[in-house]
JSON list of C-alpha atoms in Angstrom, two decimals:
[
{"chain": "A", "resi": 160, "resn": "MET", "atom": "CA", "xyz": [13.92, 1.14, -2.82]},
{"chain": "A", "resi": 161, "resn": "ARG", "atom": "CA", "xyz": [13.09, 2.12, -6.39]},
{"chain": "A", "resi": 162, "resn": "SER", "atom": "CA", "xyz": [9.33, 1.51, -6.46]},
{"chain": "A", "resi": 163, "resn": "ILE", "atom": "CA", "xyz": [6.46, 1.41, -3.97]},
{"chain": "A", "resi": 164, "resn": "CYS", "atom": "CA", "xyz": [2.92, 0.29, -4.62]},
{"chain": "A", "resi": 165, "resn": "VAL", "atom": "CA", "xyz": [0.42, 2.51, -2.83]},
{"chain": "A", "resi": 166, "resn": "PHE", "atom": "CA", "xyz": [-3.06, 1.21, -2.05]},
{"chain": "A", "resi": 167, "resn": "CYS", "atom": "CA", "xyz": [-5.54, 4.02, -1.36]},
{"chain": "A", "resi": 168, "resn": "GLY", "atom": "CA", "xyz": [-9.10, 5.19, -1.82]},
{"chain": "A", "resi": 169, "resn": "SER", "atom": "CA", "xyz": [-10.83, 6.07, -5.04]},
{"chain": "A", "resi": 170, "resn": "ARG", "atom": "CA", "xyz": [-12.54, 8.73, -2.92]},
{"chain": "A", "resi": 171, "resn": "ALA", "atom": "CA", "xyz": [-10.89, 11.69, -1.19]},
{"chain": "A", "resi": 172, "resn": "GLY", "atom": "CA", "xyz": [-12.41, 10.96, 2.22]},
{"chain": "A", "resi": 173, "resn": "ALA", "atom": "CA", "xyz": [-14.06, 13.29, 4.72]},
{"chain": "A", "resi": 174, "resn": "GLN", "atom": "CA", "xyz": [-10.92, 14.81, 6.28]},
{"chain": "A", "resi": 175, "resn": "PRO", "atom": "CA", "xyz": [-8.56, 17.19, 4.41]},
{"chain": "A", "resi": 176, "resn": "VAL", "atom": "CA", "xyz": [-5.58, 15.50, 6.11]},
{"chain": "A", "resi": 177, "resn": "TYR", "atom": "CA", "xyz": [-5.98, 12.44, 3.88]},
{"chain": "A", "resi": 178, "resn": "GLN", "atom": "CA", "xyz": [-5.36, 14.48, 0.75]},
{"chain": "A", "resi": 179, "resn": "THR", "atom": "CA", "xyz": [-2.60, 16.50, 2.41]},
{"chain": "A", "resi": 180, "resn": "LEU", "atom": "CA", "xyz": [-0.67, 13.39, 3.42]},
{"chain": "A", "resi": 181, "resn": "ALA", "atom": "CA", "xyz": [-1.21, 11.79, -0.01]},
{"chain": "A", "resi": 182, "resn": "GLU", "atom": "CA", "xyz": [0.39, 14.89, -1.56]},
{"chain": "A", "resi": 183, "resn": "GLN", "atom": "CA", "xyz": [3.27, 14.76, 0.96]},
{"chain": "A", "resi": 184, "resn": "LEU", "atom": "CA", "xyz": [3.87, 11.06, 0.36]},
{"chain": "A", "resi": 185, "resn": "GLY", "atom": "CA", "xyz": [3.90, 11.64, -3.40]},
{"chain": "A", "resi": 186, "resn": "ARG", "atom": "CA", "xyz": [6.41, 14.50, -3.12]},
{"chain": "A", "resi": 187, "resn": "HIS", "atom": "CA", "xyz": [8.70, 12.48, -0.82]},
{"chain": "A", "resi": 188, "resn": "MET", "atom": "CA", "xyz": [8.60, 9.52, -3.18]},
{"chain": "A", "resi": 189, "resn": "ALA", "atom": "CA", "xyz": [9.46, 11.69, -6.19]},
{"chain": "A", "resi": 190, "resn": "ARG", "atom": "CA", "xyz": [12.33, 13.43, -4.35]},
{"chain": "A", "resi": 191, "resn": "GLN", "atom": "CA", "xyz": [13.77, 10.07, -3.32]},
{"chain": "A", "resi": 192, "resn": "GLY", "atom": "CA", "xyz": [13.50, 8.69, -6.85]},
{"chain": "A", "resi": 193, "resn": "ILE", "atom": "CA", "xyz": [10.86, 6.14, -5.87]},
{"chain": "A", "resi": 194, "resn": "ARG", "atom": "CA", "xyz": [8.46, 5.23, -8.68]},
{"chain": "A", "resi": 195, "resn": "LEU", "atom": "CA", "xyz": [4.79, 5.09, -7.67]},
{"chain": "A", "resi": 196, "resn": "ILE", "atom": "CA", "xyz": [2.99, 1.90, -8.64]},
{"chain": "A", "resi": 197, "resn": "TYR", "atom": "CA", "xyz": [-0.75, 2.16, -8.08]},
{"chain": "A", "resi": 198, "resn": "GLY", "atom": "CA", "xyz": [-4.18, 1.24, -9.39]},
{"chain": "A", "resi": 199, "resn": "GLY", "atom": "CA", "xyz": [-4.13, 3.69, -12.30]},
{"chain": "A", "resi": 200, "resn": "GLY", "atom": "CA", "xyz": [-7.12, 5.87, -11.40]},
{"chain": "A", "resi": 201, "resn": "HIS", "atom": "CA", "xyz": [-7.46, 9.64, -11.59]},
{"chain": "A", "resi": 202, "resn": "VAL", "atom": "CA", "xyz": [-10.13, 9.86, -8.87]},
{"chain": "A", "resi": 203, "resn": "GLY", "atom": "CA", "xyz": [-9.92, 10.23, -5.09]},
{"chain": "A", "resi": 204, "resn": "LEU", "atom": "CA", "xyz": [-6.65, 9.74, -3.22]},
{"chain": "A", "resi": 205, "resn": "MET", "atom": "CA", "xyz": [-5.42, 7.66, -6.15]},
{"chain": "A", "resi": 206, "resn": "GLY", "atom": "CA", "xyz": [-5.47, 10.70, -8.38]},
{"chain": "A", "resi": 207, "resn": "VAL", "atom": "CA", "xyz": [-4.03, 12.95, -5.67]},
{"chain": "A", "resi": 208, "resn": "ILE", "atom": "CA", "xyz": [-0.94, 10.83, -5.07]},
{"chain": "A", "resi": 209, "resn": "ALA", "atom": "CA", "xyz": [-0.34, 10.23, -8.78]},
{"chain": "A", "resi": 210, "resn": "ASP", "atom": "CA", "xyz": [-0.61, 13.93, -9.58]},
{"chain": "A", "resi": 211, "resn": "SER", "atom": "CA", "xyz": [1.65, 14.78, -6.64]},
{"chain": "A", "resi": 212, "resn": "VAL", "atom": "CA", "xyz": [4.41, 12.42, -7.78]},
{"chain": "A", "resi": 213, "resn": "LEU", "atom": "CA", "xyz": [4.17, 13.71, -11.36]},
{"chain": "A", "resi": 214, "resn": "ALA", "atom": "CA", "xyz": [4.15, 17.38, -10.28]},
{"chain": "A", "resi": 215, "resn": "ALA", "atom": "CA", "xyz": [7.35, 16.76, -8.28]},
{"chain": "A", "resi": 216, "resn": "GLY", "atom": "CA", "xyz": [9.06, 15.25, -11.33]},
{"chain": "A", "resi": 217, "resn": "GLY", "atom": "CA", "xyz": [8.62, 11.60, -10.33]},
{"chain": "A", "resi": 218, "resn": "LYS", "atom": "CA", "xyz": [7.50, 8.57, -12.29]},
{"chain": "A", "resi": 219, "resn": "VAL", "atom": "CA", "xyz": [4.15, 6.83, -12.00]},
{"chain": "A", "resi": 220, "resn": "THR", "atom": "CA", "xyz": [3.06, 3.45, -13.30]},
{"chain": "A", "resi": 221, "resn": "GLY", "atom": "CA", "xyz": [-0.64, 2.67, -13.16]},
{"chain": "A", "resi": 222, "resn": "VAL", "atom": "CA", "xyz": [-2.24, -0.75, -13.50]},
{"chain": "A", "resi": 223, "resn": "ILE", "atom": "CA", "xyz": [-5.95, -0.72, -14.24]},
{"chain": "A", "resi": 224, "resn": "PRO", "atom": "CA", "xyz": [-8.43, -3.31, -15.50]},
{"chain": "A", "resi": 225, "resn": "GLN", "atom": "CA", "xyz": [-10.19, -2.63, -18.79]},
{"chain": "A", "resi": 226, "resn": "MET", "atom": "CA", "xyz": [-13.59, -2.43, -17.07]},
{"chain": "A", "resi": 227, "resn": "LEU", "atom": "CA", "xyz": [-12.43, 0.61, -15.08]},
{"chain": "A", "resi": 228, "resn": "MET", "atom": "CA", "xyz": [-10.89, 2.22, -18.16]},
{"chain": "A", "resi": 229, "resn": "ASP", "atom": "CA", "xyz": [-14.26, 1.75, -19.82]},
{"chain": "A", "resi": 230, "resn": "ARG", "atom": "CA", "xyz": [-15.83, 3.72, -16.95]},
{"chain": "A", "resi": 231, "resn": "GLU", "atom": "CA", "xyz": [-13.35, 6.54, -17.66]},
{"chain": "A", "resi": 232, "resn": "VAL", "atom": "CA", "xyz": [-11.65, 6.45, -14.27]},
{"chain": "A", "resi": 233, "resn": "GLY", "atom": "CA", "xyz": [-8.16, 5.75, -15.67]},
{"chain": "A", "resi": 234, "resn": "HIS", "atom": "CA", "xyz": [-5.48, 8.42, -15.38]},
{"chain": "A", "resi": 235, "resn": "ARG", "atom": "CA", "xyz": [-4.32, 9.30, -18.88]},
{"chain": "A", "resi": 236, "resn": "ASN", "atom": "CA", "xyz": [-1.21, 11.36, -18.03]},
{"chain": "A", "resi": 237, "resn": "LEU", "atom": "CA", "xyz": [0.97, 8.77, -16.31]},
{"chain": "A", "resi": 238, "resn": "THR", "atom": "CA", "xyz": [4.53, 7.78, -17.12]},
{"chain": "A", "resi": 239, "resn": "ARG", "atom": "CA", "xyz": [3.17, 4.33, -17.95]},
{"chain": "A", "resi": 240, "resn": "LEU", "atom": "CA", "xyz": [-0.30, 2.77, -17.81]},
{"chain": "A", "resi": 241, "resn": "HIS", "atom": "CA", "xyz": [-0.90, -0.97, -18.06]},
{"chain": "A", "resi": 242, "resn": "VAL", "atom": "CA", "xyz": [-4.47, -1.96, -18.95]},
{"chain": "A", "resi": 243, "resn": "VAL", "atom": "CA", "xyz": [-5.13, -5.53, -17.84]},
{"chain": "A", "resi": 244, "resn": "GLY", "atom": "CA", "xyz": [-8.03, -7.95, -18.06]},
{"chain": "A", "resi": 245, "resn": "SER", "atom": "CA", "xyz": [-9.05, -8.36, -14.42]},
{"chain": "A", "resi": 246, "resn": "MET", "atom": "CA", "xyz": [-8.63, -7.19, -10.85]},
{"chain": "A", "resi": 247, "resn": "HIS", "atom": "CA", "xyz": [-6.55, -10.32, -10.17]},
{"chain": "A", "resi": 248, "resn": "GLU", "atom": "CA", "xyz": [-4.15, -9.43, -12.97]},
{"chain": "A", "resi": 249, "resn": "ARG", "atom": "CA", "xyz": [-3.98, -5.88, -11.64]},
{"chain": "A", "resi": 250, "resn": "LYS", "atom": "CA", "xyz": [-2.95, -6.96, -8.15]},
{"chain": "A", "resi": 251, "resn": "ALA", "atom": "CA", "xyz": [-0.45, -9.51, -9.43]},
{"chain": "A", "resi": 252, "resn": "MET", "atom": "CA", "xyz": [1.24, -6.96, -11.71]},
{"chain": "A", "resi": 253, "resn": "MET", "atom": "CA", "xyz": [1.38, -4.28, -9.02]},
{"chain": "A", "resi": 254, "resn": "ALA", "atom": "CA", "xyz": [2.94, -6.78, -6.60]},
{"chain": "A", "resi": 255, "resn": "GLU", "atom": "CA", "xyz": [5.50, -7.83, -9.21]},
{"chain": "A", "resi": 256, "resn": "LEU", "atom": "CA", "xyz": [6.49, -4.25, -10.11]},
{"chain": "A", "resi": 257, "resn": "ALA", "atom": "CA", "xyz": [6.80, -2.98, -6.52]},
{"chain": "A", "resi": 258, "resn": "GLU", "atom": "CA", "xyz": [9.67, -3.30, -4.08]},
{"chain": "A", "resi": 259, "resn": "GLY", "atom": "CA", "xyz": [7.43, -2.28, -1.15]},
{"chain": "A", "resi": 260, "resn": "PHE", "atom": "CA", "xyz": [3.82, -1.47, -0.30]},
{"chain": "A", "resi": 261, "resn": "ILE", "atom": "CA", "xyz": [1.99, 1.30, 1.54]},
{"chain": "A", "resi": 262, "resn": "ALA", "atom": "CA", "xyz": [-1.70, 1.40, 2.42]},
{"chain": "A", "resi": 263, "resn": "MET", "atom": "CA", "xyz": [-3.23, 4.84, 2.86]},
{"chain": "A", "resi": 264, "resn": "PRO", "atom": "CA", "xyz": [-6.83, 5.53, 3.91]},
{"chain": "A", "resi": 265, "resn": "GLY", "atom": "CA", "xyz": [-9.33, 3.81, 1.67]},
{"chain": "A", "resi": 266, "resn": "GLY", "atom": "CA", "xyz": [-12.30, 1.49, 1.60]},
{"chain": "A", "resi": 267, "resn": "ILE", "atom": "CA", "xyz": [-12.94, -2.18, 0.98]},
{"chain": "A", "resi": 268, "resn": "GLY", "atom": "CA", "xyz": [-10.59, -2.41, -2.01]},
{"chain": "A", "resi": 269, "resn": "THR", "atom": "CA", "xyz": [-7.72, -0.88, -0.05]},
{"chain": "A", "resi": 270, "resn": "PHE", "atom": "CA", "xyz": [-8.36, -3.20, 2.91]},
{"chain": "A", "resi": 271, "resn": "GLU", "atom": "CA", "xyz": [-8.44, -6.22, 0.62]},
{"chain": "A", "resi": 272, "resn": "GLU", "atom": "CA", "xyz": [-5.19, -5.24, -1.12]},
{"chain": "A", "resi": 273, "resn": "LEU", "atom": "CA", "xyz": [-3.41, -4.61, 2.18]},
{"chain": "A", "resi": 274, "resn": "PHE", "atom": "CA", "xyz": [-4.50, -7.86, 3.78]},
{"chain": "A", "resi": 275, "resn": "GLU", "atom": "CA", "xyz": [-3.71, -9.90, 0.70]},
{"chain": "A", "resi": 276, "resn": "ILE", "atom": "CA", "xyz": [-0.17, -8.53, 0.34]},
{"chain": "A", "resi": 277, "resn": "TRP", "atom": "CA", "xyz": [0.36, -8.94, 4.10]},
{"chain": "A", "resi": 278, "resn": "THR", "atom": "CA", "xyz": [-0.86, -12.54, 3.89]},
{"chain": "A", "resi": 279, "resn": "TRP", "atom": "CA", "xyz": [1.56, -13.19, 1.02]},
{"chain": "A", "resi": 280, "resn": "ALA", "atom": "CA", "xyz": [4.40, -11.90, 3.23]},
{"chain": "A", "resi": 281, "resn": "GLN", "atom": "CA", "xyz": [3.25, -14.09, 6.12]},
{"chain": "A", "resi": 282, "resn": "LEU", "atom": "CA", "xyz": [3.29, -17.11, 3.82]},
{"chain": "A", "resi": 283, "resn": "GLY", "atom": "CA", "xyz": [6.75, -16.26, 2.54]},
{"chain": "A", "resi": 284, "resn": "LEU", "atom": "CA", "xyz": [5.63, -15.42, -1.01]},
{"chain": "A", "resi": 285, "resn": "HIS", "atom": "CA", "xyz": [7.55, -12.13, -0.90]},
{"chain": "A", "resi": 286, "resn": "ARG", "atom": "CA", "xyz": [10.00, -10.32, 1.35]},
{"chain": "A", "resi": 287, "resn": "LYS", "atom": "CA", "xyz": [9.04, -6.71, 0.64]},
{"chain": "A", "resi": 288, "resn": "PRO", "atom": "CA", "xyz": [8.31, -4.11, 3.34]},
{"chain": "A", "resi": 289, "resn": "ILE", "atom": "CA", "xyz": [4.70, -3.19, 4.03]},
{"chain": "A", "resi": 290, "resn": "GLY", "atom": "CA", "xyz": [3.68, 0.15, 5.54]},
{"chain": "A", "resi": 291, "resn": "LEU", "atom": "CA", "xyz": [0.45, 1.60, 6.84]},
{"chain": "A", "resi": 292, "resn": "LEU", "atom": "CA", "xyz": [0.17, 5.39, 6.58]},
{"chain": "A", "resi": 293, "resn": "ASN", "atom": "CA", "xyz": [-2.18, 6.18, 9.45]},
{"chain": "A", "resi": 294, "resn": "ALA", "atom": "CA", "xyz": [-3.26, 9.57, 8.10]},
{"chain": "A", "resi": 295, "resn": "GLY", "atom": "CA", "xyz": [-5.50, 11.43, 10.53]},
{"chain": "A", "resi": 296, "resn": "ASN", "atom": "CA", "xyz": [-5.57, 8.35, 12.80]},
{"chain": "A", "resi": 297, "resn": "TYR", "atom": "CA", "xyz": [-7.74, 6.65, 10.18]},
{"chain": "A", "resi": 298, "resn": "TYR", "atom": "CA", "xyz": [-6.46, 3.19, 11.07]},
{"chain": "A", "resi": 299, "resn": "ASP", "atom": "CA", "xyz": [-6.46, 3.50, 14.90]},
{"chain": "A", "resi": 300, "resn": "ASP", "atom": "CA", "xyz": [-9.43, 1.17, 15.32]},
{"chain": "A", "resi": 301, "resn": "LEU", "atom": "CA", "xyz": [-7.90, -1.38, 12.95]},
{"chain": "A", "resi": 302, "resn": "LEU", "atom": "CA", "xyz": [-4.62, -1.27, 14.90]},
{"chain": "A", "resi": 303, "resn": "ARG", "atom": "CA", "xyz": [-6.53, -1.89, 18.14]},
{"chain": "A", "resi": 304, "resn": "PHE", "atom": "CA", "xyz": [-8.30, -4.81, 16.50]},
{"chain": "A", "resi": 305, "resn": "LEU", "atom": "CA", "xyz": [-4.96, -6.24, 15.34]},
{"chain": "A", "resi": 306, "resn": "ASP", "atom": "CA", "xyz": [-3.72, -5.97, 18.96]},
{"chain": "A", "resi": 307, "resn": "HIS", "atom": "CA", "xyz": [-6.85, -7.88, 19.98]},
{"chain": "A", "resi": 308, "resn": "ALA", "atom": "CA", "xyz": [-6.27, -10.54, 17.31]},
{"chain": "A", "resi": 309, "resn": "GLU", "atom": "CA", "xyz": [-2.69, -10.95, 18.52]},
{"chain": "A", "resi": 310, "resn": "GLY", "atom": "CA", "xyz": [-3.81, -11.11, 22.15]},
{"chain": "A", "resi": 311, "resn": "GLU", "atom": "CA", "xyz": [-6.39, -13.75, 21.30]},
{"chain": "A", "resi": 312, "resn": "GLY", "atom": "CA", "xyz": [-3.76, -15.89, 19.59]},
{"chain": "A", "resi": 313, "resn": "PHE", "atom": "CA", "xyz": [-4.92, -15.49, 15.97]},
{"chain": "A", "resi": 314, "resn": "LEU", "atom": "CA", "xyz": [-2.04, -13.28, 14.85]},
{"chain": "A", "resi": 315, "resn": "GLY", "atom": "CA", "xyz": [1.56, -14.10, 15.70]},
{"chain": "A", "resi": 316, "resn": "GLU", "atom": "CA", "xyz": [3.81, -11.33, 16.99]},
{"chain": "A", "resi": 317, "resn": "ARG", "atom": "CA", "xyz": [6.36, -11.80, 14.22]},
{"chain": "A", "resi": 318, "resn": "HIS", "atom": "CA", "xyz": [3.62, -11.61, 11.58]},
{"chain": "A", "resi": 319, "resn": "ARG", "atom": "CA", "xyz": [2.17, -8.49, 13.21]},
{"chain": "A", "resi": 320, "resn": "GLN", "atom": "CA", "xyz": [5.59, -6.83, 13.04]},
{"chain": "A", "resi": 321, "resn": "ILE", "atom": "CA", "xyz": [5.62, -7.19, 9.25]},
{"chain": "A", "resi": 322, "resn": "LEU", "atom": "CA", "xyz": [3.23, -4.20, 9.09]},
{"chain": "A", "resi": 323, "resn": "MET", "atom": "CA", "xyz": [5.07, -0.93, 9.82]},
{"chain": "A", "resi": 324, "resn": "THR", "atom": "CA", "xyz": [2.85, 1.95, 10.85]},
{"chain": "A", "resi": 325, "resn": "ASP", "atom": "CA", "xyz": [3.38, 5.71, 11.01]},
{"chain": "A", "resi": 326, "resn": "GLU", "atom": "CA", "xyz": [1.35, 8.88, 10.55]},
{"chain": "A", "resi": 327, "resn": "HIS", "atom": "CA", "xyz": [4.20, 10.75, 8.83]},
{"chain": "A", "resi": 328, "resn": "PRO", "atom": "CA", "xyz": [5.02, 9.85, 5.20]},
{"chain": "A", "resi": 329, "resn": "GLU", "atom": "CA", "xyz": [8.73, 10.63, 5.40]},
{"chain": "A", "resi": 330, "resn": "ARG", "atom": "CA", "xyz": [9.24, 8.57, 8.57]},
{"chain": "A", "resi": 331, "resn": "LEU", "atom": "CA", "xyz": [7.28, 5.66, 7.12]},
{"chain": "A", "resi": 332, "resn": "LEU", "atom": "CA", "xyz": [9.40, 5.69, 3.96]},
{"chain": "A", "resi": 333, "resn": "GLN", "atom": "CA", "xyz": [12.56, 5.73, 6.09]},
{"chain": "A", "resi": 334, "resn": "SER", "atom": "CA", "xyz": [11.31, 2.82, 8.23]},
{"chain": "A", "resi": 335, "resn": "MET", "atom": "CA", "xyz": [10.59, 0.84, 5.09]},
{"chain": "A", "resi": 336, "resn": "ARG", "atom": "CA", "xyz": [14.01, 1.67, 3.65]},
{"chain": "A", "resi": 337, "resn": "ASP", "atom": "CA", "xyz": [15.69, 0.60, 6.92]},
{"chain": "A", "resi": 338, "resn": "ALA", "atom": "CA", "xyz": [13.61, -2.57, 7.31]},
{"chain": "A", "resi": 339, "resn": "VAL", "atom": "CA", "xyz": [15.67, -5.70, 7.75]},
{"chain": "A", "resi": 340, "resn": "ILE", "atom": "CA", "xyz": [13.70, -8.58, 6.36]},
{"chain": "A", "resi": 341, "resn": "PRO", "atom": "CA", "xyz": [15.11, -11.94, 7.44]},
{"chain": "A", "resi": 342, "resn": "PRO", "atom": "CA", "xyz": [16.48, -14.21, 4.70]},
{"chain": "A", "resi": 343, "resn": "GLU", "atom": "CA", "xyz": [13.72, -16.67, 5.43]},
{"chain": "A", "resi": 344, "resn": "THR", "atom": "CA", "xyz": [10.40, -14.95, 5.83]},
{"chain": "A", "resi": 345, "resn": "PRO", "atom": "CA", "xyz": [8.44, -16.80, 8.51]},
{"chain": "A", "resi": 346, "resn": "VAL", "atom": "CA", "xyz": [5.81, -19.17, 7.21]},
{"chain": "A", "resi": 347, "resn": "ILE", "atom": "CA", "xyz": [2.72, -19.74, 9.33]},
{"chain": "A", "resi": 348, "resn": "SER", "atom": "CA", "xyz": [2.81, -22.84, 11.46]},
{"chain": "A", "resi": 349, "resn": "LEU", "atom": "CA", "xyz": [0.05, -24.76, 13.20]},
{"chain": "A", "resi": 350, "resn": "GLU", "atom": "CA", "xyz": [1.26, -23.46, 16.55]},
{"chain": "A", "resi": 351, "resn": "GLU", "atom": "CA", "xyz": [0.69, -19.85, 15.42]},
{"chain": "A", "resi": 352, "resn": "SER", "atom": "CA", "xyz": [-2.55, -20.22, 13.50]}
]
């Protein structure tokens, strides 16, 4: 895997572990020659992971809409920075550039990006691995809810298995690298909806 798109918060969060694991993930990516693709910001966990990859000698490509550049939240020291016209263009370009995806702790934007890319996988629009870095057990309640959704028949088991979860960056990267994605990604059927 040569590139991974990381979705994460534009805030650092309340627990130091979020920043620590963002730094670890960034270092592991750089050491393994994996380019970081991300939202292009210099703030919060976004800035932490970008700076970590760069400090470890890795490459970082940011994709940011002009409106956020205008608010001066864009990272100006990246390997490459694409400034696009809208949030939709941003997500489409990040998805195109990445060979896999990881969601770290974040807020509404991170949730939206994770669920959209997961939905695209469910629909067969891509066959790229998706990971959830459960730093500091941040996503425990979401994982319980996903179990509930599966138990209630709204989420198929094979679609649930698309999302790999771990609390250790190196193990998550290895799981994603080892992931065997079937030649035909399952498409949702009426029986599973």
